[in-house]
PDB file of C-alpha atoms in Angstrom:
ATOM      1  CA  PRO A  12     -93.561 152.890 230.381  1.00 32.00           C
ATOM      2  CA  ALA A  13     -94.210 156.312 231.826  1.00 37.00           C
ATOM      3  CA  ALA A  14     -92.170 157.774 234.675  1.00 39.00           C
ATOM      4  CA  TYR A  15     -95.233 158.365 236.813  1.00 40.00           C
ATOM      5  CA  GLY A  16     -97.793 156.199 238.546  1.00 42.00           C
ATOM      6  CA  GLY A  17    -101.528 156.557 238.527  1.00 43.00           C
ATOM      7  CA  PRO A  18    -103.505 159.779 238.872  1.00 44.00           C
ATOM      8  CA  LEU A  19    -103.886 161.089 242.410  1.00 44.00           C
ATOM      9  CA  GLY A  20    -107.509 162.089 241.960  1.00 47.00           C
ATOM     10  CA  ARG A  21    -109.371 165.090 240.605  1.00 50.00           C
ATOM     11  CA  GLY A  22    -106.761 167.730 239.828  1.00 52.00           C
ATOM     12  CA  GLY A  23    -104.195 165.991 242.034  1.00 59.00           C
ATOM     13  CA  GLY A  24    -101.561 165.321 239.405  1.00 68.00           C
ATOM     14  CA  PHE A  25     -99.603 162.093 238.993  1.00 71.00           C
ATOM     15  CA  ARG A  26     -97.484 160.135 241.450  1.00 70.00           C
ATOM     16  CA  CYS A  27     -93.907 159.912 240.227  1.00 70.00           C
ATOM     17  CA  HIS A  28     -91.815 156.776 240.694  1.00 67.00           C
ATOM     18  CA  GLY A  29     -89.392 158.727 242.872  1.00 70.00           C
ATOM     19  CA  GLY A  30     -92.194 159.596 245.298  1.00 70.00           C
ATOM     20  CA  GLY A  31     -92.889 163.140 244.129  1.00 74.00           C
ATOM     21  CA  THR A  32     -95.955 164.482 242.379  1.00 76.00           C
ATOM     22  CA  ALA A  33     -96.173 165.867 238.842  1.00 78.00           C
ATOM     23  CA  THR A  34     -98.830 168.558 238.510  1.00 79.00           C
ATOM     24  CA  ALA A  35     -99.588 171.138 235.867  1.00 82.00           C
ATOM     25  CA  PHE A  36     -99.478 174.830 236.773  1.00 85.00           C
ATOM     26  CA  GLY A  37    -103.093 175.663 237.654  1.00 84.00           C
ATOM     27  CA  GLU A  38    -103.568 178.699 235.434  1.00 88.00           C
ATOM     28  CA  ALA A  39    -101.684 177.095 232.542  1.00 88.00           C
ATOM     29  CA  ALA A  40    -104.026 174.104 232.727  1.00 86.00           C
ATOM     30  CA  GLU A  41    -107.055 176.438 232.720  1.00 88.00           C
ATOM     31  CA  ILE A  42    -105.730 178.307 229.676  1.00 89.00           C
ATOM     32  CA  ILE A  43    -104.985 175.137 227.711  1.00 87.00           C
ATOM     33  CA  ARG A  44    -108.409 173.703 228.525  1.00 83.00           C
ATOM     34  CA  ALA A  45    -110.083 176.970 227.452  1.00 85.00           C
ATOM     35  CA  LEU A  46    -108.159 176.883 224.173  1.00 83.00           C
ATOM     36  CA  LYS A  47    -109.180 173.246 223.687  1.00 80.00           C
ATOM     37  CA  LYS A  48    -112.857 174.120 224.090  1.00 77.00           C
ATOM     38  CA  GLY A  49    -112.721 176.576 221.236  1.00 66.00           C
ATOM     39  CA  SER A  50    -112.345 179.844 223.151  1.00 58.00           C
ATOM     40  CA  PHE A  51    -109.858 180.794 220.449  1.00 63.00           C
ATOM     41  CA  SER A  52    -111.374 178.982 217.494  1.00 62.00           C
ATOM     42  CA  GLY A  53    -108.822 178.193 214.825  1.00 71.00           C
ATOM     43  CA  TRP A  54    -105.806 178.411 217.125  1.00 81.00           C
ATOM     44  CA  ARG A  55    -103.422 175.482 217.139  1.00 88.00           C
ATOM     45  CA  MET A  56    -101.167 174.360 219.986  1.00 91.00           C
ATOM     46  CA  ALA A  57     -97.700 172.874 219.845  1.00 93.00           C
ATOM     47  CA  VAL A  58     -94.937 172.078 222.343  1.00 94.00           C
ATOM     48  CA  ALA A  59     -91.277 173.058 221.968  1.00 94.00           C
ATOM     49  CA  SER A  60     -89.294 171.568 224.845  1.00 94.00           C
ATOM     50  CA  CYS A  61     -85.610 170.791 225.379  1.00 92.00           C
ATOM     51  CA  ASN A  62     -86.516 167.908 227.696  1.00 91.00           C
ATOM     52  CA  ALA A  63     -84.722 164.632 227.000  1.00 91.00           C
ATOM     53  CA  GLN A  64     -87.684 162.622 228.349  1.00 88.00           C
ATOM     54  CA  SER A  65     -90.027 162.912 225.371  1.00 91.00           C
ATOM     55  CA  ARG A  66     -92.138 159.854 226.283  1.00 89.00           C
ATOM     56  CA  VAL A  67     -92.621 161.018 229.856  1.00 86.00           C
ATOM     57  CA  CYS A  68     -93.588 164.522 228.701  1.00 88.00           C
ATOM     58  CA  HIS A  69     -96.045 163.113 226.170  1.00 89.00           C
ATOM     59  CA  SER A  70     -97.568 160.835 228.817  1.00 87.00           C
ATOM     60  CA  LEU A  71     -98.042 163.746 231.198  1.00 88.00           C
ATOM     61  CA  LEU A  72     -99.530 165.994 228.495  1.00 89.00           C
ATOM     62  CA  SER A  73    -101.964 163.192 227.646  1.00 88.00           C
ATOM     63  CA  GLY A  74    -102.697 162.446 231.292  1.00 85.00           C
ATOM     64  CA  PHE A  75    -103.502 166.080 232.005  1.00 85.00           C
ATOM     65  CA  GLY A  76    -105.905 166.051 229.045  1.00 85.00           C
ATOM     66  CA  PHE A  77    -103.965 168.631 227.014  1.00 88.00           C
ATOM     67  CA  MET A  78    -103.603 166.627 223.794  1.00 88.00           C
ATOM     68  CA  LYS A  79    -105.977 166.982 220.879  1.00 86.00           C
ATOM     69  CA  GLU A  80    -108.352 164.035 220.878  1.00 75.00           C
ATOM     70  CA  ALA A  81    -108.498 161.888 217.779  1.00 64.00           C
ATOM     71  CA  VAL A  82    -112.136 161.685 216.693  1.00 58.00           C
ATOM     72  CA  VAL A  83    -113.265 159.096 214.165  1.00 56.00           C
ATOM     73  CA  GLY A  84    -116.472 157.945 212.526  1.00 54.00           C
ATOM     74  CA  GLN A  85    -119.713 159.888 212.799  1.00 53.00           C
ATOM     75  CA  GLU A  86    -118.322 162.027 215.590  1.00 53.00           C
ATOM     76  CA  ALA A  87    -115.580 163.446 213.345  1.00 50.00           C
ATOM     77  CA  SER A  88    -117.892 165.875 211.528  1.00 51.00           C
ATOM     78  CA  LEU A  89    -119.440 166.966 214.832  1.00 50.00           C
ATOM     79  CA  ALA A  90    -115.968 167.495 216.324  1.00 47.00           C
ATOM     80  CA  GLY A  91    -115.086 169.764 213.401  1.00 47.00           C
ATOM     81  CA  MET A  92    -118.159 171.865 214.106  1.00 43.00           C
ATOM     82  CA  LEU A  93    -117.318 172.038 217.821  1.00 46.00           C
ATOM     83  CA  SER A  94    -113.692 172.972 217.107  1.00 43.00           C
ATOM     84  CA  LEU A  95    -112.240 170.454 219.558  1.00 57.00           C
ATOM     85  CA  GLY A  96    -108.648 171.400 220.060  1.00 74.00           C
ATOM     86  CA  GLY A  97    -105.589 170.585 222.058  1.00 85.00           C
ATOM     87  CA  ILE A  98    -101.906 170.069 221.489  1.00 89.00           C
ATOM     88  CA  GLU A  99    -101.466 168.314 218.171  1.00 91.00           C
ATOM     89  CA  GLU A 100     -99.478 165.084 218.267  1.00 91.00           C
ATOM     90  CA  HIS A 101     -97.417 165.940 215.182  1.00 92.00           C
ATOM     91  CA  LEU A 102     -96.521 169.335 216.680  1.00 94.00           C
ATOM     92  CA  LEU A 103     -94.661 167.920 219.681  1.00 94.00           C
ATOM     93  CA  GLU A 104     -90.996 168.905 219.464  1.00 95.00           C
ATOM     94  CA  ILE A 105     -89.607 167.457 222.693  1.00 95.00           C
ATOM     95  CA  TYR A 106     -85.887 166.678 222.605  1.00 94.00           C
ATOM     96  CA  PRO A 107     -82.612 168.365 223.590  1.00 95.00           C
ATOM     97  CA  GLY A 108     -81.789 171.190 221.225  1.00 91.00           C
ATOM     98  CA  GLY A 109     -82.456 174.827 220.513  1.00 92.00           C
ATOM     99  CA  LYS A 110     -85.739 176.660 220.188  1.00 95.00           C
ATOM    100  CA  ARG A 111     -84.918 177.795 216.664  1.00 97.00           C
ATOM    101  CA  THR A 112     -84.881 174.140 215.545  1.00 96.00           C
ATOM    102  CA  HIS A 113     -88.024 173.301 217.522  1.00 97.00           C
ATOM    103  CA  LEU A 114     -89.941 176.261 216.106  1.00 97.00           C
ATOM    104  CA  GLN A 115     -88.704 175.663 212.551  1.00 97.00           C
ATOM    105  CA  ARG A 116     -89.955 172.079 212.696  1.00 96.00           C
ATOM    106  CA  ILE A 117     -93.288 173.223 214.129  1.00 96.00           C
ATOM    107  CA  ALA A 118     -93.623 175.775 211.324  1.00 97.00           C
ATOM    108  CA  ASP A 119     -92.784 173.137 208.711  1.00 97.00           C
ATOM    109  CA  ALA A 120     -95.204 170.563 210.161  1.00 95.00           C
ATOM    110  CA  SER A 121     -98.066 172.991 210.756  1.00 94.00           C
ATOM    111  CA  GLY A 122     -97.739 175.363 207.827  1.00 94.00           C
ATOM    112  CA  VAL A 123     -98.038 178.253 210.306  1.00 94.00           C
ATOM    113  CA  ALA A 124     -95.724 181.182 209.565  1.00 94.00           C
ATOM    114  CA  PHE A 125     -93.453 182.460 212.338  1.00 96.00           C
ATOM    115  CA  ALA A 126     -95.284 185.805 212.224  1.00 93.00           C
ATOM    116  CA  ASP A 127     -98.495 183.992 213.156  1.00 93.00           C
ATOM    117  CA  MET A 128     -97.012 182.192 216.172  1.00 95.00           C
ATOM    118  CA  LEU A 129     -97.185 183.112 219.851  1.00 95.00           C
ATOM    119  CA  PHE A 130     -94.553 181.476 222.066  1.00 96.00           C
ATOM    120  CA  PHE A 131     -94.193 181.354 225.864  1.00 95.00           C
ATOM    121  CA  ASP A 132     -91.107 180.245 227.783  1.00 95.00           C
ATOM    122  CA  ASP A 133     -89.472 180.854 231.140  1.00 94.00           C
ATOM    123  CA  ARG A 134     -85.964 181.342 229.723  1.00 95.00           C
ATOM    124  CA  ALA A 135     -84.872 184.665 228.240  1.00 97.00           C
ATOM    125  CA  ALA A 136     -82.517 182.962 225.755  1.00 96.00           C
ATOM    126  CA  ASN A 137     -85.429 180.958 224.329  1.00 96.00           C
ATOM    127  CA  ILE A 138     -87.546 184.107 224.038  1.00 96.00           C
ATOM    128  CA  ARG A 139     -84.736 185.838 222.119  1.00 97.00           C
ATOM    129  CA  ALA A 140     -84.324 182.796 219.839  1.00 97.00           C
ATOM    130  CA  ALA A 141     -88.048 182.821 219.019  1.00 97.00           C
ATOM    131  CA  GLN A 142     -88.080 186.570 218.430  1.00 96.00           C
ATOM    132  CA  SER A 143     -85.089 186.276 216.090  1.00 96.00           C
ATOM    133  CA  LEU A 144     -87.324 184.140 213.847  1.00 97.00           C
ATOM    134  CA  GLY A 145     -90.138 186.713 213.921  1.00 95.00           C
ATOM    135  CA  VAL A 146     -92.229 184.831 216.485  1.00 96.00           C
ATOM    136  CA  ALA A 147     -94.095 186.920 219.073  1.00 95.00           C
ATOM    137  CA  ALA A 148     -92.737 185.648 222.391  1.00 96.00           C
ATOM    138  CA  HIS A 149     -93.421 186.361 226.044  1.00 96.00           C
ATOM    139  CA  GLN A 150     -91.377 185.276 229.050  1.00 96.00           C
ATOM    140  CA  VAL A 151     -93.233 183.618 231.935  1.00 95.00           C
ATOM    141  CA  SER A 152     -92.205 183.051 235.526  1.00 93.00           C
ATOM    142  CA  PRO A 153     -90.453 179.701 236.101  1.00 90.00           C
ATOM    143  CA  SER A 154     -92.292 179.360 239.423  1.00 89.00           C
ATOM    144  CA  GLN A 155     -95.773 180.193 238.081  1.00 91.00           C
ATOM    145  CA  GLY A 156     -95.667 179.103 234.452  1.00 91.00           C
ATOM    146  CA  LEU A 157     -98.255 180.473 232.062  1.00 93.00           C
ATOM    147  CA  THR A 158    -100.706 182.648 233.995  1.00 93.00           C
ATOM    148  CA  HIS A 159    -103.770 184.495 232.751  1.00 95.00           C
ATOM    149  CA  ALA A 160    -101.841 187.775 233.044  1.00 96.00           C
ATOM    150  CA  ALA A 161     -98.870 186.375 231.081  1.00 95.00           C
ATOM    151  CA  PHE A 162    -101.201 184.965 228.422  1.00 94.00           C
ATOM    152  CA  ALA A 163    -102.950 188.336 228.069  1.00 95.00           C
ATOM    153  CA  ALA A 164     -99.586 190.130 227.824  1.00 96.00           C
ATOM    154  CA  GLY A 165     -98.307 187.665 225.216  1.00 95.00           C
ATOM    155  CA  LEU A 166    -101.521 187.955 223.219  1.00 94.00           C
ATOM    156  CA  ALA A 167    -101.272 191.762 223.342  1.00 95.00           C
ATOM    157  CA  ALA A 168     -97.655 191.576 222.102  1.00 92.00           C
ATOM    158  CA  TRP A 169     -98.706 189.213 219.285  1.00 93.00           C
ATOM    159  CA  ARG A 170    -101.542 191.539 218.234  1.00 92.00           C
ATOM    160  CA  SER A 171     -99.254 194.574 218.387  1.00 91.00           C
ATOM    161  CA  GLN A 172     -96.622 192.809 216.278  1.00 88.00           C
ATOM    162  CA  ARG A 173     -99.267 191.925 213.672  1.00 86.00           C
ATOM    163  CA  ARG A 174    -100.579 195.533 213.610  1.00 85.00           C
ATOM    164  CA  SER A 175     -97.030 196.877 213.235  1.00 83.00           C
ATOM    165  CA  ARG A 176     -96.307 194.532 210.343  1.00 70.00           C
ATOM    166  CA  GLY A 177     -99.591 195.550 208.691  1.00 66.00           C
ATOM    167  CA  ALA A 178     -98.823 199.239 209.088  1.00 60.00           C
ATOM    168  CA  LEU A 179     -95.307 198.797 207.723  1.00 59.00           C
ATOM    169  CA  ALA A 180     -96.604 196.780 204.768  1.00 59.00           C
ATOM    170  CA  SER A 181     -99.188 199.442 203.900  1.00 60.00           C
ATOM    171  CA  TRP A 182     -96.584 202.196 204.198  1.00 57.00           C
ATOM    172  CA  LEU A 183     -94.204 200.326 201.891  1.00 63.00           C
ATOM    173  CA  ARG A 184     -96.834 199.697 199.209  1.00 62.00           C
ATOM    174  CA  ALA A 185     -96.594 201.822 196.089  1.00 58.00           C
ATOM    175  CA  PRO A 186     -99.107 204.696 196.056  1.00 61.00           C
ATOM    176  CA  PRO A 187    -102.159 204.266 193.854  1.00 62.00           C
ATOM    177  CA  ALA A 188    -101.777 205.378 190.238  1.00 61.00           C
ATOM    178  CA  ALA A 189    -103.997 208.447 190.813  1.00 56.00           C
ATOM    179  CA  ALA A 190    -101.728 209.685 193.620  1.00 55.00           C
ATOM    180  CA  ARG A 191     -98.612 209.152 191.484  1.00 53.00           C
ATOM    181  CA  ALA A 192    -100.193 211.057 188.565  1.00 57.00           C
ATOM    182  CA  ALA A 193    -101.088 214.021 190.817  1.00 56.00           C
ATOM    183  CA  ALA A 194     -97.534 214.216 192.167  1.00 55.00           C
TER     184      ALA A 194
END
């Protein structure tokens, strides 16, 4: 059983058993829904959380509509063309532990290299752990979560990191044979 009651209505979140309300950060929800609709075709989403309540987290992610929908039958080929996305079930790493372990398991399960990942978190220690693996990481506000500005900044950092790696790789390559012969 989930730790929340029924939905409170359009965009109203979920009623928790303790009387509170669980809601997603507004801008974070907008960003995830935009990613799901194919705004960033080919991008994959995962969750790395140190929360001990994995089932509750999964229920909320599903309830908010953030999970990737399983499409079967005739609709499966159409879904592939539409690039329906969302957080992939097998890329949920929700359990107490460190971000290095979470991200390693996501990399193993997804086949996505650390250098191709973009990670957001509200804790500086988690950002440092991700960066130590070569993951582009951006810290968000714990009170606002992922905002459009934070997403843009993280995306810019990811692009910059990829350009830097490309420049370094081209600089380290051996010169063409013609250039070596002229030297």
